[in-house]
C-alpha atoms as an extended CHARMM CRD file, in Angstrom:
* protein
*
       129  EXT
         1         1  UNK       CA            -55.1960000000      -80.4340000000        8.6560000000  PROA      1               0.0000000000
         2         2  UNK       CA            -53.8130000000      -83.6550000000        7.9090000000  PROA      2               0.0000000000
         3         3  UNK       CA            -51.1360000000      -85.4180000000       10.4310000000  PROA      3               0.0000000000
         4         4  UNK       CA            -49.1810000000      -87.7840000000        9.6970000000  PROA      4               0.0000000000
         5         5  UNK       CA            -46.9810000000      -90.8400000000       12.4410000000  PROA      5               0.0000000000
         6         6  UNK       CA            -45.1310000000      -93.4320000000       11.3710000000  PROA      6               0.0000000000
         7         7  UNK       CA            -41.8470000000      -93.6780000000        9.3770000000  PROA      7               0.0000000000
         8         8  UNK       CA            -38.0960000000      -94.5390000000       10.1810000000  PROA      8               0.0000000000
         9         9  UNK       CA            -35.4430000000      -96.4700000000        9.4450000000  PROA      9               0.0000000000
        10        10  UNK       CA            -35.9750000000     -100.3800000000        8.6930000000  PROA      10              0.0000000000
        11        11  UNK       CA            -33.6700000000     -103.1360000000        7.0180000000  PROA      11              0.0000000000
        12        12  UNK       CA            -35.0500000000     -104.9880000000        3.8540000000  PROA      12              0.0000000000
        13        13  UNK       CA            -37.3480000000     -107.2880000000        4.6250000000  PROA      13              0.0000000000
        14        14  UNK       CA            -39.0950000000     -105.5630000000        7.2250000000  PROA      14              0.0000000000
        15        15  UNK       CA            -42.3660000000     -103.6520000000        8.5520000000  PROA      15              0.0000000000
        16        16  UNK       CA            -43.4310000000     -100.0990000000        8.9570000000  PROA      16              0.0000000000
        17        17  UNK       CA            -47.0350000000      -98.3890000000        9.2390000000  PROA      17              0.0000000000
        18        18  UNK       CA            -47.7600000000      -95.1540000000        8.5240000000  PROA      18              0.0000000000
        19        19  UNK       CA            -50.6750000000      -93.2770000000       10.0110000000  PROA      19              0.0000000000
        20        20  UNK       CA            -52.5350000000      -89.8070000000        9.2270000000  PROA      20              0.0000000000
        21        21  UNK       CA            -55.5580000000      -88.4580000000       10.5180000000  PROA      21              0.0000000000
        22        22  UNK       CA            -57.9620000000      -85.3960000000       10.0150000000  PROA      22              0.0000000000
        23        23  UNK       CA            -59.3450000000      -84.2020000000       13.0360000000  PROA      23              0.0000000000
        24        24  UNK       CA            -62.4110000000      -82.6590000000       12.4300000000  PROA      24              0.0000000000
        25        25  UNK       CA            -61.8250000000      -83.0240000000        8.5850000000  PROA      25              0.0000000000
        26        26  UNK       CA            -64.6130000000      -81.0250000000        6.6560000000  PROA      26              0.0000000000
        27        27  UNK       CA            -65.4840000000      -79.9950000000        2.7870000000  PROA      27              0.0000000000
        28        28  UNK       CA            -68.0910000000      -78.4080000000        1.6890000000  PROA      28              0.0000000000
        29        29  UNK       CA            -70.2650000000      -80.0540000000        4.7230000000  PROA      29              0.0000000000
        30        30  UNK       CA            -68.1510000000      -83.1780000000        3.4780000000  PROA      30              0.0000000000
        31        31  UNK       CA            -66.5950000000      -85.4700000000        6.0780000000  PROA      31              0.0000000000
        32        32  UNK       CA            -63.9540000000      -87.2850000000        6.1980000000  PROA      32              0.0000000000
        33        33  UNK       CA            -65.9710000000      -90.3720000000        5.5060000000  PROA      33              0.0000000000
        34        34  UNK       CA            -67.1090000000      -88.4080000000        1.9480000000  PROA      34              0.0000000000
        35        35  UNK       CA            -63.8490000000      -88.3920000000        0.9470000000  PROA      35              0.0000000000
        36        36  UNK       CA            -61.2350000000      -91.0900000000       -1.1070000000  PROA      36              0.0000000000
        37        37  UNK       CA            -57.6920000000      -91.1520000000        0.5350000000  PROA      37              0.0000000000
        38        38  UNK       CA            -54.5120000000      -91.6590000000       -1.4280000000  PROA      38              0.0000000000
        39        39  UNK       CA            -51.0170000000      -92.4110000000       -0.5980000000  PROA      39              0.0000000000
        40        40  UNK       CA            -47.9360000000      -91.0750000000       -2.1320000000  PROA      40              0.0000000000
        41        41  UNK       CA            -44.2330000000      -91.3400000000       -2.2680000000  PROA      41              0.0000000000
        42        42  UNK       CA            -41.0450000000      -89.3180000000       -3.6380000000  PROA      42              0.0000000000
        43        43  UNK       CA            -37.7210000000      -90.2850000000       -3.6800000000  PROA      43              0.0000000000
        44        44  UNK       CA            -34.6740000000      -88.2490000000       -4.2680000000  PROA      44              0.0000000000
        45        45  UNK       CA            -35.0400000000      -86.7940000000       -7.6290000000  PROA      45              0.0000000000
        46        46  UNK       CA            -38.0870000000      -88.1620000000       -8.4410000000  PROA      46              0.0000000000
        47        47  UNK       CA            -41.3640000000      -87.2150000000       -9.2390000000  PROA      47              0.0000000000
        48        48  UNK       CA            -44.3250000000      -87.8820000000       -6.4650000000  PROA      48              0.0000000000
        49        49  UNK       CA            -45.8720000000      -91.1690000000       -7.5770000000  PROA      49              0.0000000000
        50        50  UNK       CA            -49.2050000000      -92.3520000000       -6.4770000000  PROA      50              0.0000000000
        51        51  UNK       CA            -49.1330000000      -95.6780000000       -4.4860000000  PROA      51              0.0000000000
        52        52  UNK       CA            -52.6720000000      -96.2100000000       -3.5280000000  PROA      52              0.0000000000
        53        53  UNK       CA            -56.4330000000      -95.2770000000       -2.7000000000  PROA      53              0.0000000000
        54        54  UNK       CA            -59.0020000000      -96.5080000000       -0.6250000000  PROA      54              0.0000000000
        55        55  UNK       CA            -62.6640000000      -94.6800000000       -1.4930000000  PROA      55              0.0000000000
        56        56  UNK       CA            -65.2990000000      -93.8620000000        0.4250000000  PROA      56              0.0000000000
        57        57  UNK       CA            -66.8810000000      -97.2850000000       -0.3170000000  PROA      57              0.0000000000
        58        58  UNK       CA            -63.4930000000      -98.9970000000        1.2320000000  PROA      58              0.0000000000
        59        59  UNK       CA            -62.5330000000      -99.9980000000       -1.9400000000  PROA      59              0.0000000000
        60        60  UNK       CA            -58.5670000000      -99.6430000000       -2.9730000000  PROA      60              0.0000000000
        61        61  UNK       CA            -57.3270000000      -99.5970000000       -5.3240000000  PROA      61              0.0000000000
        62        62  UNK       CA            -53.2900000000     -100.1350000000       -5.6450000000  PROA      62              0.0000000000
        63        63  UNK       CA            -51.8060000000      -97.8120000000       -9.0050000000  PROA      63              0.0000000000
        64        64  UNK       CA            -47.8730000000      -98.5660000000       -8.8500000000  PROA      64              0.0000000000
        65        65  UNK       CA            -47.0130000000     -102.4590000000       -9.6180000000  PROA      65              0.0000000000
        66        66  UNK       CA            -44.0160000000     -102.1350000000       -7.2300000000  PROA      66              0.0000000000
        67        67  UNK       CA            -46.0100000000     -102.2550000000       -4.0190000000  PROA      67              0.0000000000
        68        68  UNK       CA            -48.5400000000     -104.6540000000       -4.8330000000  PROA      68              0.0000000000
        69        69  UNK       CA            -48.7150000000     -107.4510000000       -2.4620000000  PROA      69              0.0000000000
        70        70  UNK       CA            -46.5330000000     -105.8090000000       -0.0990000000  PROA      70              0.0000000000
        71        71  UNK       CA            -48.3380000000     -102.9200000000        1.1060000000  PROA      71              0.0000000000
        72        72  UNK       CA            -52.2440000000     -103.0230000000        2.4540000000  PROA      72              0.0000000000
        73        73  UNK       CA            -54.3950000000      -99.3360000000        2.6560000000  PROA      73              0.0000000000
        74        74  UNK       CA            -57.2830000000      -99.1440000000        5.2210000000  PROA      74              0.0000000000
        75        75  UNK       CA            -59.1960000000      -96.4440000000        6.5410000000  PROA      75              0.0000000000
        76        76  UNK       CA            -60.7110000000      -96.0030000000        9.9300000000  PROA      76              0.0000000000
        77        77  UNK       CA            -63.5400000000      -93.7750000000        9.0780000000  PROA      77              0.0000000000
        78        78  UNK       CA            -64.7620000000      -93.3770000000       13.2090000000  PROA      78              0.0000000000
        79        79  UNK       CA            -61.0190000000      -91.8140000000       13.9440000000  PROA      79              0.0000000000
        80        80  UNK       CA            -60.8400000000      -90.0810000000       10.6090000000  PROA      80              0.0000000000
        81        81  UNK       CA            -57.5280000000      -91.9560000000       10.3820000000  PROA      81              0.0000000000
        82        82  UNK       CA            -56.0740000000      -93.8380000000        7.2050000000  PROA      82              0.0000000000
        83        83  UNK       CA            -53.2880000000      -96.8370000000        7.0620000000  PROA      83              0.0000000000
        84        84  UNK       CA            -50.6010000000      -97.6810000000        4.9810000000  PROA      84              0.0000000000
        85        85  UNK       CA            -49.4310000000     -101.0340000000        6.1720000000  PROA      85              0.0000000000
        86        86  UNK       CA            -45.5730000000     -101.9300000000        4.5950000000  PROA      86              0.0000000000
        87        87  UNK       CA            -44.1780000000     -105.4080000000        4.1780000000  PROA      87              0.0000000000
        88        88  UNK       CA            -41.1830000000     -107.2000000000        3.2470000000  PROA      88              0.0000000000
        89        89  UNK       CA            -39.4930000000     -103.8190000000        2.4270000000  PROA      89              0.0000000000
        90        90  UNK       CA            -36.9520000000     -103.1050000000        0.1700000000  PROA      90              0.0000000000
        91        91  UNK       CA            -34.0790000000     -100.4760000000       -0.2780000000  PROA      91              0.0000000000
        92        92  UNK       CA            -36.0190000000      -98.7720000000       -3.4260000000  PROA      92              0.0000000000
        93        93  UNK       CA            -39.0550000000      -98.1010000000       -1.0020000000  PROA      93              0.0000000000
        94        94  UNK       CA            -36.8160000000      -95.6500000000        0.2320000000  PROA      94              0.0000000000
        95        95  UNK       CA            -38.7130000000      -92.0950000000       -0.1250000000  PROA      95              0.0000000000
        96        96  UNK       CA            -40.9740000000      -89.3810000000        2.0570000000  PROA      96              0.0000000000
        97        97  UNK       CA            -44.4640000000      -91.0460000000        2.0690000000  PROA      97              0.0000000000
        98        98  UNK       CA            -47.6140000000      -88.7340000000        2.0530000000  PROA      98              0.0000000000
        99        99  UNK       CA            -51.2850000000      -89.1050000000        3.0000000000  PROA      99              0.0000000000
       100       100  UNK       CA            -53.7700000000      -87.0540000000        0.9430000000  PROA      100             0.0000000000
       101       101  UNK       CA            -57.3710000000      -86.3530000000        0.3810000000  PROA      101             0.0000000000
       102       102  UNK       CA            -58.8310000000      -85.0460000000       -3.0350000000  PROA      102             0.0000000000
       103       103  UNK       CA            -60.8270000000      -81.6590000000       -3.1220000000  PROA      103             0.0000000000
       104       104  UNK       CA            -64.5360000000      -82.9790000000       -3.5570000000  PROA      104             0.0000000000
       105       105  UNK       CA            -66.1310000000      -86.2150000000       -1.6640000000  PROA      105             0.0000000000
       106       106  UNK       CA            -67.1820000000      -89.1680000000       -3.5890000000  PROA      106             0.0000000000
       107       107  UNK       CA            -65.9090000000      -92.4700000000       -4.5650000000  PROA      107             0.0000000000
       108       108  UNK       CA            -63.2690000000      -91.7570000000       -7.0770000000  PROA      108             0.0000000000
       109       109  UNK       CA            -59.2020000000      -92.4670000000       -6.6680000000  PROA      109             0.0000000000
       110       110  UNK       CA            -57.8800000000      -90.3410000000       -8.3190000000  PROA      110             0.0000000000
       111       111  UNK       CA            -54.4110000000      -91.3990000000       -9.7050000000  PROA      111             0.0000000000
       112       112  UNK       CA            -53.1100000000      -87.2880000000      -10.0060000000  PROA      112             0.0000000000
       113       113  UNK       CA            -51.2010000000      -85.4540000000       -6.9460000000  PROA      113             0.0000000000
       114       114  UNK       CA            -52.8040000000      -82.5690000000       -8.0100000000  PROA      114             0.0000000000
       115       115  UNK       CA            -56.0990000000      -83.2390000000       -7.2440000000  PROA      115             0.0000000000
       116       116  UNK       CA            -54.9030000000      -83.5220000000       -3.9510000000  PROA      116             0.0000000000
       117       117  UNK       CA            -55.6690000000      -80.6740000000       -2.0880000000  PROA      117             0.0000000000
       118       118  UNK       CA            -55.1770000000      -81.5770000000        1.2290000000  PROA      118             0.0000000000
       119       119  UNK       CA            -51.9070000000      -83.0360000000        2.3410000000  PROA      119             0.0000000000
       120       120  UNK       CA            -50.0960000000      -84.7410000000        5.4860000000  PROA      120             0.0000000000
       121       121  UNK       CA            -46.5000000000      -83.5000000000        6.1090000000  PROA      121             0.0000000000
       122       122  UNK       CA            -44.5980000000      -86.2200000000        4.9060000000  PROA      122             0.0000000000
       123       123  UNK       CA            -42.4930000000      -89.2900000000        6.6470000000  PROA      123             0.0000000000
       124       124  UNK       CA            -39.3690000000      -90.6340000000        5.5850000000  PROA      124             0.0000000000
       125       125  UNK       CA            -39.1440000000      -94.2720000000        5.1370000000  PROA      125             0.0000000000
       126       126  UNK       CA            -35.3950000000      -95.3830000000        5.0140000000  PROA      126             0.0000000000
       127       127  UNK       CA            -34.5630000000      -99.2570000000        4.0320000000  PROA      127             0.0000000000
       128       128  UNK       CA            -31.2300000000     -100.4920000000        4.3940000000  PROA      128             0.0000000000
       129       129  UNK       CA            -29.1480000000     -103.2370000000        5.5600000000  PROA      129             0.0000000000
């Protein structure tokens, strides 16, 4: 099970930080620490984008240009928690945010929501004056 904190309502310009953890997180006699971690968005009639990864070698990797120097991924491998750090928000970051983890450990991001097999519950981010 993946649970996810964090979300609300913030004006542009500001701060948020999403959180999801794993308790106990196991695949295959895979840890959490096996695994990449990816974050997600969808907006209102869109499609779920990828945003980011961070692999098991605490590498991340950022896939959508939008976000890029605004928002920082980190893991925290001893709480089986992962990070999504937001800055200097604007009104098209508006969207539910997601925390996944891909079926099978290793080092890859991968950049498709369906190799996601294990997913938080969502948190809407809301940015407006």
């Amino acid at each position: 099970q993946v649970v996810q904190s964090g979300g609300g309502s913030v004006q542009p310009g500001g701060s948020l930080r999403l959180s999801c953890t794993a308790p106990g997180f196991t695949e295959n006699g895979f840890g959490f620490d096996s695994h990449s971690i990816g974050w997600f968005r969808q907006a209102p009639g869109k499609v779920r984008e990828i945003l980011s990864c961070i692999n098991n070698h605490n590498e991340s990797t950022y896939f959508a240009d939008s976000v890029k120097g605004r928002f920082t991924v980190s893991r925290d491998n001893d709480k089986n928690a992962m990070y999504l750090q937001m800055d200097n928000l604007k009104p098209e970051d508006t969207a539910v945010y997601y925390c996944a983890i891909p079926r099978g450990a290793g080092h890859v991001c991968y950049n498709t929501p369906r190799l996601y097999d294990y997913w938080g519950q969502g948190a809407q981010v809301t940015v407006s004056p």
